[in-house]
GROMACS .gro file of C-alpha atoms in nm:
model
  307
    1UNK     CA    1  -1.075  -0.574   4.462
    2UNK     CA    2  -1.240  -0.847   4.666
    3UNK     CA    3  -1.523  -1.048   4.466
    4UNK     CA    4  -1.703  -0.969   4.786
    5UNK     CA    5  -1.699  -0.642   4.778
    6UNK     CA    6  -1.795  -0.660   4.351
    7UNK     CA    7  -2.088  -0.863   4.423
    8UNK     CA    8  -2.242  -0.859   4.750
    9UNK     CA    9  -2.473  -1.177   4.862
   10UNK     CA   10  -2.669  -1.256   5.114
   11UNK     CA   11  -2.641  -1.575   5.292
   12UNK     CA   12  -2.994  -1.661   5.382
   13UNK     CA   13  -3.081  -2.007   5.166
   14UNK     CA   14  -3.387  -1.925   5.079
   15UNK     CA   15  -3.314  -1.545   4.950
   16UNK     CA   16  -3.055  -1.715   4.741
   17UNK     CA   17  -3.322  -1.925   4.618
   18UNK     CA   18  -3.570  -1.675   4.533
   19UNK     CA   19  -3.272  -1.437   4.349
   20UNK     CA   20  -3.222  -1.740   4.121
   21UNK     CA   21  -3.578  -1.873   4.055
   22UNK     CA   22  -3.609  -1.500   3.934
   23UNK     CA   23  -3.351  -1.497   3.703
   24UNK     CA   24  -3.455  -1.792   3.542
   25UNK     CA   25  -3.747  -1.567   3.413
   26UNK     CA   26  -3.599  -1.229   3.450
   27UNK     CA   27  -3.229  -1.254   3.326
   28UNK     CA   28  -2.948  -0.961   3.520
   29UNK     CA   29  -2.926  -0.764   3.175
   30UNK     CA   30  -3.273  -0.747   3.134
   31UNK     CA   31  -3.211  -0.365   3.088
   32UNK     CA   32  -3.064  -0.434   2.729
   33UNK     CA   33  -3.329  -0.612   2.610
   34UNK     CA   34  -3.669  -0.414   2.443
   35UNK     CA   35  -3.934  -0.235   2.649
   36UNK     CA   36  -4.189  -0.518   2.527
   37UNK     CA   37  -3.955  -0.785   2.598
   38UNK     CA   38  -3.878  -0.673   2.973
   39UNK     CA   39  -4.244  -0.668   3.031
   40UNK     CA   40  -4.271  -1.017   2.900
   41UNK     CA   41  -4.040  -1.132   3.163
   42UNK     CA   42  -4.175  -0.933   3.448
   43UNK     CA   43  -4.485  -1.086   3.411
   44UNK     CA   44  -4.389  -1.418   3.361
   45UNK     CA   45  -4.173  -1.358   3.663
   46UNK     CA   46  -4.527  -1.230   3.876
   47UNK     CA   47  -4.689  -1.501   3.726
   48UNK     CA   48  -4.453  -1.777   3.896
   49UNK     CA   49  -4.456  -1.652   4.253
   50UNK     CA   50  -4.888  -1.577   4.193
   51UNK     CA   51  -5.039  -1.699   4.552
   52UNK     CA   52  -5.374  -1.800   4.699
   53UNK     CA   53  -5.617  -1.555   4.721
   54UNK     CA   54  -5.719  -1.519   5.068
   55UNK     CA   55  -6.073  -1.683   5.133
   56UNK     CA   56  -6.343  -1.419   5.068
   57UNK     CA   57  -6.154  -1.168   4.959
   58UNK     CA   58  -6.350  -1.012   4.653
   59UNK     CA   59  -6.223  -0.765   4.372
   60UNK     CA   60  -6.343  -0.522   4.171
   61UNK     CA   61  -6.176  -0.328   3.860
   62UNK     CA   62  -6.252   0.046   3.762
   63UNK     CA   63  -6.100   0.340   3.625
   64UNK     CA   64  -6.099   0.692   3.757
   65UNK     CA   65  -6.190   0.992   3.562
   66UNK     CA   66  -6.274   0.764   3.279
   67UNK     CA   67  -5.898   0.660   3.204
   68UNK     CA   68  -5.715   0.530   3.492
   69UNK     CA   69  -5.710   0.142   3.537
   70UNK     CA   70  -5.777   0.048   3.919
   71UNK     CA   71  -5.846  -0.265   4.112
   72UNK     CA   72  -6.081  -0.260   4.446
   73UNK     CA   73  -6.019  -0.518   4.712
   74UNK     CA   74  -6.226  -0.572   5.006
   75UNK     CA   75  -6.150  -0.853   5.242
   76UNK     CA   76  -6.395  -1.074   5.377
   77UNK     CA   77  -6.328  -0.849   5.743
   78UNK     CA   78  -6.309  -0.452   5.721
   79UNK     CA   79  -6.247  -0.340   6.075
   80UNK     CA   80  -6.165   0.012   5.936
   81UNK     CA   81  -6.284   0.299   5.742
   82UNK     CA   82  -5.928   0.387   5.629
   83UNK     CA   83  -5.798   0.265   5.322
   84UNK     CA   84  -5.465   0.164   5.141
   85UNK     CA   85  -5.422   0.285   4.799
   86UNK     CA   86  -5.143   0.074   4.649
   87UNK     CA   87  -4.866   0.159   4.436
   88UNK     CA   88  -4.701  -0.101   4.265
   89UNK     CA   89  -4.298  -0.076   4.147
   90UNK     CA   90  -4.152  -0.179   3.843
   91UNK     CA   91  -3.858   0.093   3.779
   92UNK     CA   92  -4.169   0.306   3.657
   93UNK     CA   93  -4.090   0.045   3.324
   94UNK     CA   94  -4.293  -0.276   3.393
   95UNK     CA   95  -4.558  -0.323   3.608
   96UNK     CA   96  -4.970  -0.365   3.616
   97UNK     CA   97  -5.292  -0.447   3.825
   98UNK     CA   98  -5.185  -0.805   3.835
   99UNK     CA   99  -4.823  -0.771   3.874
  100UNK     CA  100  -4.903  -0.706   4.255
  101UNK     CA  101  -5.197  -0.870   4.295
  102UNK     CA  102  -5.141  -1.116   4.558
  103UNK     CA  103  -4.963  -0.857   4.744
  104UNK     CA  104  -5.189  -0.633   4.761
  105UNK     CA  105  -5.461  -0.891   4.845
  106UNK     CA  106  -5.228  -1.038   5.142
  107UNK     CA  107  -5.193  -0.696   5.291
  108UNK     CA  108  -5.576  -0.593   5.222
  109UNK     CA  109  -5.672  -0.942   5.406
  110UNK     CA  110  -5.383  -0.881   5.703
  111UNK     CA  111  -5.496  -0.501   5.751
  112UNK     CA  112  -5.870  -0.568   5.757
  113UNK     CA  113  -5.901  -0.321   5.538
  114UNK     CA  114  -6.025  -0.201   5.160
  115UNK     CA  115  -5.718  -0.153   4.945
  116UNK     CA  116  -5.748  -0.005   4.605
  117UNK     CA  117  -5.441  -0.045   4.381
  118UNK     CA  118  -5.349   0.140   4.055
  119UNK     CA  119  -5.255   0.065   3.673
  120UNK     CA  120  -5.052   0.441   3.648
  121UNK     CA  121  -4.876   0.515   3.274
  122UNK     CA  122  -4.544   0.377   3.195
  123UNK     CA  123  -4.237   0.494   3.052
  124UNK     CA  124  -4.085   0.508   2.830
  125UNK     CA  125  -4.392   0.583   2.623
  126UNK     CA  126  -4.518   0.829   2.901
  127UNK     CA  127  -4.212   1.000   3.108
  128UNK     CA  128  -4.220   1.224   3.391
  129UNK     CA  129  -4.510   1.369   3.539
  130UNK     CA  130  -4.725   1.089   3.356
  131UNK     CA  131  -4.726   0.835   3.660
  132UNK     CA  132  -4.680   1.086   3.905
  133UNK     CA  133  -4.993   1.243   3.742
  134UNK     CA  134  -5.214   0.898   3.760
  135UNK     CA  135  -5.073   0.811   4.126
  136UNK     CA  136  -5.235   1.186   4.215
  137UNK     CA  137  -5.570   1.181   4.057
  138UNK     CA  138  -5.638   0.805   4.197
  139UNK     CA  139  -5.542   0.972   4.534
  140UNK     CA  140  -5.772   1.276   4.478
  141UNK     CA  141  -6.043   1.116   4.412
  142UNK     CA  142  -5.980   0.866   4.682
  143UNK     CA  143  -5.972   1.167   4.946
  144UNK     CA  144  -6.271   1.381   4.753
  145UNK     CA  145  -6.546   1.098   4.995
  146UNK     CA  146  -6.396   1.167   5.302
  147UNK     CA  147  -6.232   0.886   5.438
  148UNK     CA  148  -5.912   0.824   5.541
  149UNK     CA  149  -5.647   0.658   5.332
  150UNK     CA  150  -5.291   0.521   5.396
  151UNK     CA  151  -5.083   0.572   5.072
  152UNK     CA  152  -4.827   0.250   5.016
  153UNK     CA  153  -4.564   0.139   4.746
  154UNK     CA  154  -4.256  -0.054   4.674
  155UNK     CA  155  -3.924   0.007   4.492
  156UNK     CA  156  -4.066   0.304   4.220
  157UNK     CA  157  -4.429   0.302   4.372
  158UNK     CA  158  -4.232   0.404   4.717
  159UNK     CA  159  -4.111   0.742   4.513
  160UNK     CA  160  -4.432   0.780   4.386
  161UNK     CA  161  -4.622   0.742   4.743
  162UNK     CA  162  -4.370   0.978   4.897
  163UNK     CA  163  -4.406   1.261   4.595
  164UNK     CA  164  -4.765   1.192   4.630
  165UNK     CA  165  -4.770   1.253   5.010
  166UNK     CA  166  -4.527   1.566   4.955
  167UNK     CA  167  -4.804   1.704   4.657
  168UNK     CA  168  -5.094   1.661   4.888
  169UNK     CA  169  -4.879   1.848   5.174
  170UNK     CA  170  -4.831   2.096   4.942
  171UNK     CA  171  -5.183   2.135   4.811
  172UNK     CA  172  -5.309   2.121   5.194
  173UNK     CA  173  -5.489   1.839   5.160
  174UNK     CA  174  -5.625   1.635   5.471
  175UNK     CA  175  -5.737   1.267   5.469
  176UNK     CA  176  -5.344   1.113   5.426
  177UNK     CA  177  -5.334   0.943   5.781
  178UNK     CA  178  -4.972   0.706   5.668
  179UNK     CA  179  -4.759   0.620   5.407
  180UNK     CA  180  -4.566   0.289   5.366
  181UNK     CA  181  -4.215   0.276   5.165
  182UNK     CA  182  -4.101  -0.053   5.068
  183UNK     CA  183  -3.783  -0.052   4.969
  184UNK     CA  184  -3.821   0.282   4.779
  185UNK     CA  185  -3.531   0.509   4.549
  186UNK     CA  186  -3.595   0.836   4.663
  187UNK     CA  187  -3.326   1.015   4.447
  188UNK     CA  188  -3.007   0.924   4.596
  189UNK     CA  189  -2.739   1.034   4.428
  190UNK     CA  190  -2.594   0.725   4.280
  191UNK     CA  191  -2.207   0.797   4.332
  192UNK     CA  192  -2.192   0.736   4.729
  193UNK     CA  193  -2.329   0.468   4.994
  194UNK     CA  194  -2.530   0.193   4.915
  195UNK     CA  195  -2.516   0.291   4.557
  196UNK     CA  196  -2.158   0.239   4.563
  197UNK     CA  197  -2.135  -0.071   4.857
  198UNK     CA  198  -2.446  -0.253   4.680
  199UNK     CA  199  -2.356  -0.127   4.275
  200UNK     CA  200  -2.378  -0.529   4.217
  201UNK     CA  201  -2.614  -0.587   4.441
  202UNK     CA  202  -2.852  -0.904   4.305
  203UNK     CA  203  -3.181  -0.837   4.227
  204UNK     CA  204  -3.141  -0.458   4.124
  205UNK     CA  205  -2.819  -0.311   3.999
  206UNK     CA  206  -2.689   0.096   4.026
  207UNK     CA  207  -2.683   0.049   3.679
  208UNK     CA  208  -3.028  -0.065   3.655
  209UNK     CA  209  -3.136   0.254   3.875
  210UNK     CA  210  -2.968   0.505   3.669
  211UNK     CA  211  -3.128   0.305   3.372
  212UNK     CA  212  -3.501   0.329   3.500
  213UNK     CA  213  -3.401   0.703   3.584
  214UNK     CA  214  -3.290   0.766   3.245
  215UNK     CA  215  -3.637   0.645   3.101
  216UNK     CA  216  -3.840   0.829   3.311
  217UNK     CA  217  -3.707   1.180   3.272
  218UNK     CA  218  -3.787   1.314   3.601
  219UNK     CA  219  -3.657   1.661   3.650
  220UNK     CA  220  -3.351   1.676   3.850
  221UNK     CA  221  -3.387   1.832   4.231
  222UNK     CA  222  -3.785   1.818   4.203
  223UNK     CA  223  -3.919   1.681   4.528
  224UNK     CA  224  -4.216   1.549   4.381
  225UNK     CA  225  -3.964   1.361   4.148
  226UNK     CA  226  -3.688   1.284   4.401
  227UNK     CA  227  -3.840   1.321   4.757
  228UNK     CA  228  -3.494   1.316   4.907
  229UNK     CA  229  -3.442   1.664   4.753
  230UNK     CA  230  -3.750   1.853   4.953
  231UNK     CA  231  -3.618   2.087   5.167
  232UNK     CA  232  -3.893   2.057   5.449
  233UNK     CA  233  -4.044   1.749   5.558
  234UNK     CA  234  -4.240   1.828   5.862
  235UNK     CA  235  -4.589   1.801   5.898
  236UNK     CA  236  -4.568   1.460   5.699
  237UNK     CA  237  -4.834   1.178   5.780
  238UNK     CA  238  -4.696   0.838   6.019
  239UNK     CA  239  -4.470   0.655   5.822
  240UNK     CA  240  -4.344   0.328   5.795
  241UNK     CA  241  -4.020   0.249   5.580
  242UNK     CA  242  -3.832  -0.134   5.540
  243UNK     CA  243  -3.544  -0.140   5.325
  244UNK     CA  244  -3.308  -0.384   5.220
  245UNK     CA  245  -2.928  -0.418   5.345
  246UNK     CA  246  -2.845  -0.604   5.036
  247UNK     CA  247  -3.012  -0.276   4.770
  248UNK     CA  248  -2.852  -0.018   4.632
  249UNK     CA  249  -3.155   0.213   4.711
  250UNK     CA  250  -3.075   0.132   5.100
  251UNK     CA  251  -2.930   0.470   5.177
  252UNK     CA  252  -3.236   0.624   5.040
  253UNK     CA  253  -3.465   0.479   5.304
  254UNK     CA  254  -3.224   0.508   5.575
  255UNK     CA  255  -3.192   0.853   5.517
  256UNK     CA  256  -3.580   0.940   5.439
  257UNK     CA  257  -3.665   0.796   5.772
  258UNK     CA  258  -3.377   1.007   5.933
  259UNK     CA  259  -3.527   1.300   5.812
  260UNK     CA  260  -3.831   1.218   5.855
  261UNK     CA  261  -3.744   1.148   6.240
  262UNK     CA  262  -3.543   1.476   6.266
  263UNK     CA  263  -3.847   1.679   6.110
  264UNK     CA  264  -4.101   1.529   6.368
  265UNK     CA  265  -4.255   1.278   6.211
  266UNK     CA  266  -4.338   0.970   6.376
  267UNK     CA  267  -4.182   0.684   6.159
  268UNK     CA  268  -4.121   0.311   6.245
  269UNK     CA  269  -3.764   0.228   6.017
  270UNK     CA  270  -3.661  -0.162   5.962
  271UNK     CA  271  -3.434  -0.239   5.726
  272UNK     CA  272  -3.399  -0.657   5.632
  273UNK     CA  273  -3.051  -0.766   5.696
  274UNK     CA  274  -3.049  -1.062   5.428
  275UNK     CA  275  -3.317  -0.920   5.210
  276UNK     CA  276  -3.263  -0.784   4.836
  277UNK     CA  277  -3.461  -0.583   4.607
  278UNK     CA  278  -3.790  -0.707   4.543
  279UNK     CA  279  -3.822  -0.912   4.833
  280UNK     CA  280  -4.136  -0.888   4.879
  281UNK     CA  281  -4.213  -1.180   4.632
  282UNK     CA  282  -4.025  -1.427   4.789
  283UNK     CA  283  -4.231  -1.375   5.144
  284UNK     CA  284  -4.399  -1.755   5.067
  285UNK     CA  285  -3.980  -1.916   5.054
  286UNK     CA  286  -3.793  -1.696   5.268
  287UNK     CA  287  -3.799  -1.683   5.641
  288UNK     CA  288  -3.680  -1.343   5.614
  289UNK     CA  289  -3.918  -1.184   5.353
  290UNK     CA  290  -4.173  -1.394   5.609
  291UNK     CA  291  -4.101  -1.216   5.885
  292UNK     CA  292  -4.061  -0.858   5.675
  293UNK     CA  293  -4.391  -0.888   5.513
  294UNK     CA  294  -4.557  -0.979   5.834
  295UNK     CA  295  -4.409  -0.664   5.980
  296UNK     CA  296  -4.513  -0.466   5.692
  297UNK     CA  297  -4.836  -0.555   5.728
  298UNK     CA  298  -4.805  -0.513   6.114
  299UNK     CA  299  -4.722  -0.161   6.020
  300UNK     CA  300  -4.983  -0.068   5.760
  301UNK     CA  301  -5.266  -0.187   5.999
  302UNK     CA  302  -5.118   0.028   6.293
  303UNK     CA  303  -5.172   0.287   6.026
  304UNK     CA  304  -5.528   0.215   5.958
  305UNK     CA  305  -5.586   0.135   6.279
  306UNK     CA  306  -5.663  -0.238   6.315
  307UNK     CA  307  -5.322  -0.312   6.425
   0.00000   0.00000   0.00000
């Protein structure tokens, strides 16, 4: 078989330079190594690409109902009632308040708008419904006052903002106004697609996905779990999705946002034709996680409604 077609690369310089800055801290087999040392790495890894804080930007840490870790931001503008509650990813493994700090401040600054992340329980020491749980109560209580909010996450915090959004449906809750999926895994089933095209893919492996699935113990078929499985998917808030062409969770947001289209909803799709998993950290040294982040953010703030 062609190496190509084994291990699929973008050709974008500065991509290629963020893929191997990362695995400098964050080694390809990072799987096989112990739950402690993988979060090590990760957060050396956030550590290195840490950016500026935008100028008067303050913070402010909290929990909700006494046990769930989250972090407040409020820019030095807020043009909007609405706010963005923040999921990070992580493979539901690794992950924290200050894993996606700087993100989250960047898009908080961009939208004009408060943004409160959370610190949701990790497997495997807490499997499935534990951060699906966490995700839920922070956006309870975030609804319970009244004001809008626009739910966003990346890579596992993009299943757990569209299981979330699905719950809330279900519940008939009112207040979700957008949701934001950044290059999410939405249950895909592993053996066709992207997950077959993109199985090497740098940056996030099949393997690694069926690893992180494997830890987490979702059920099978549960939408809440794997929003790809739900049945129905009208009536769903504005959403914006970005994937990445070089990911083996591509087909998953290609196909969400086709349903999502097909059921009614209004949804803005852009996938990143040189970008790779986790490309959101390399937005300061890529041209095209630049230009995807700026859209992103282009896209939340349509949904809060400064953009």
């Amino acid at each position: 078989m062609d190496q190509a077609v084994l291990k699929p690369m973008p050709t974008e310089k500065g991509i290629l330079a963020f893929h191997q800055r990362c695995e400098a801290f964050y080694p390809a087999d990072a799987v096989d190594a112990s739950i402690g040392q993988q979060r090590k790495w990760y957060d050396a890894l956030c550590a290195e690409f840490d950016a500026p804080s935008p100028a008067g930007l303050a913070r402010e840490d909290g929990l909700v109902g006494g046990r769930i870790p989250i972090r407040r931001y409020r820019p030095a503008t807020v043009s909007t009632e609405t706010r963005i509650y923040y999921i990070h990813g992580g493979g539901f493994v690794v992950g924290s308040l200050d894993s996606h700090d700087a993100i989250c401040a960047e898009l908080a600054d961009f939208a004009r708008a408060e943004l409160v992340s959370v610190d949701y329980r990790l497997a495997p020491e807490h499997v499935w419904p534990a951060a699906f749980e966490d995700c839920n109560a922070v956006l309870n209580f975030l609804l319970a006052d009244g004001r809008p909010v626009v739910v966003a996450g990346d890579s596992a915090g993009g299943n757990l903002t569209a299981g979330i959004v699905l719950k809330a449906r279900a519940d008939g809750l009112s207040g979700i106004v957008g949701q934001a999926l950044i290059y999410p895994g939405l249950g895909g089933d592993l053996v066709s697609g992207s997950y077959v095209e993109m199985a090497m893919a740098p940056g996030l492996t099949t393997a690694d996905t069926s690893y992180y699935r494997k830890v987490l113990q979702a059920p099978a078929g549960n939408p809440f779990a794997a929003p790809l499985a739900a049945a129905d998917l009208s009536g769903l808030p504005p959403t914006y999705i970005t994937g990445a062409y070089f990911d083996p969770l591509r087909d998953d947001a290609r196909l969400y946002a086709a349903r999502l289209a097909a059921a009614g909803v209004n949804v803005t799709f852009r996938e990143e034709p040189q970008m790779i998993h986790a490309w959101l950290r390399a937005r300061h040294m890529s041209e095209g996680a630049r230009e995807g982040f700026r859209r992103l953010a282009e896209g939340i703030a349509v949904l809060v409604g400064t953009g």
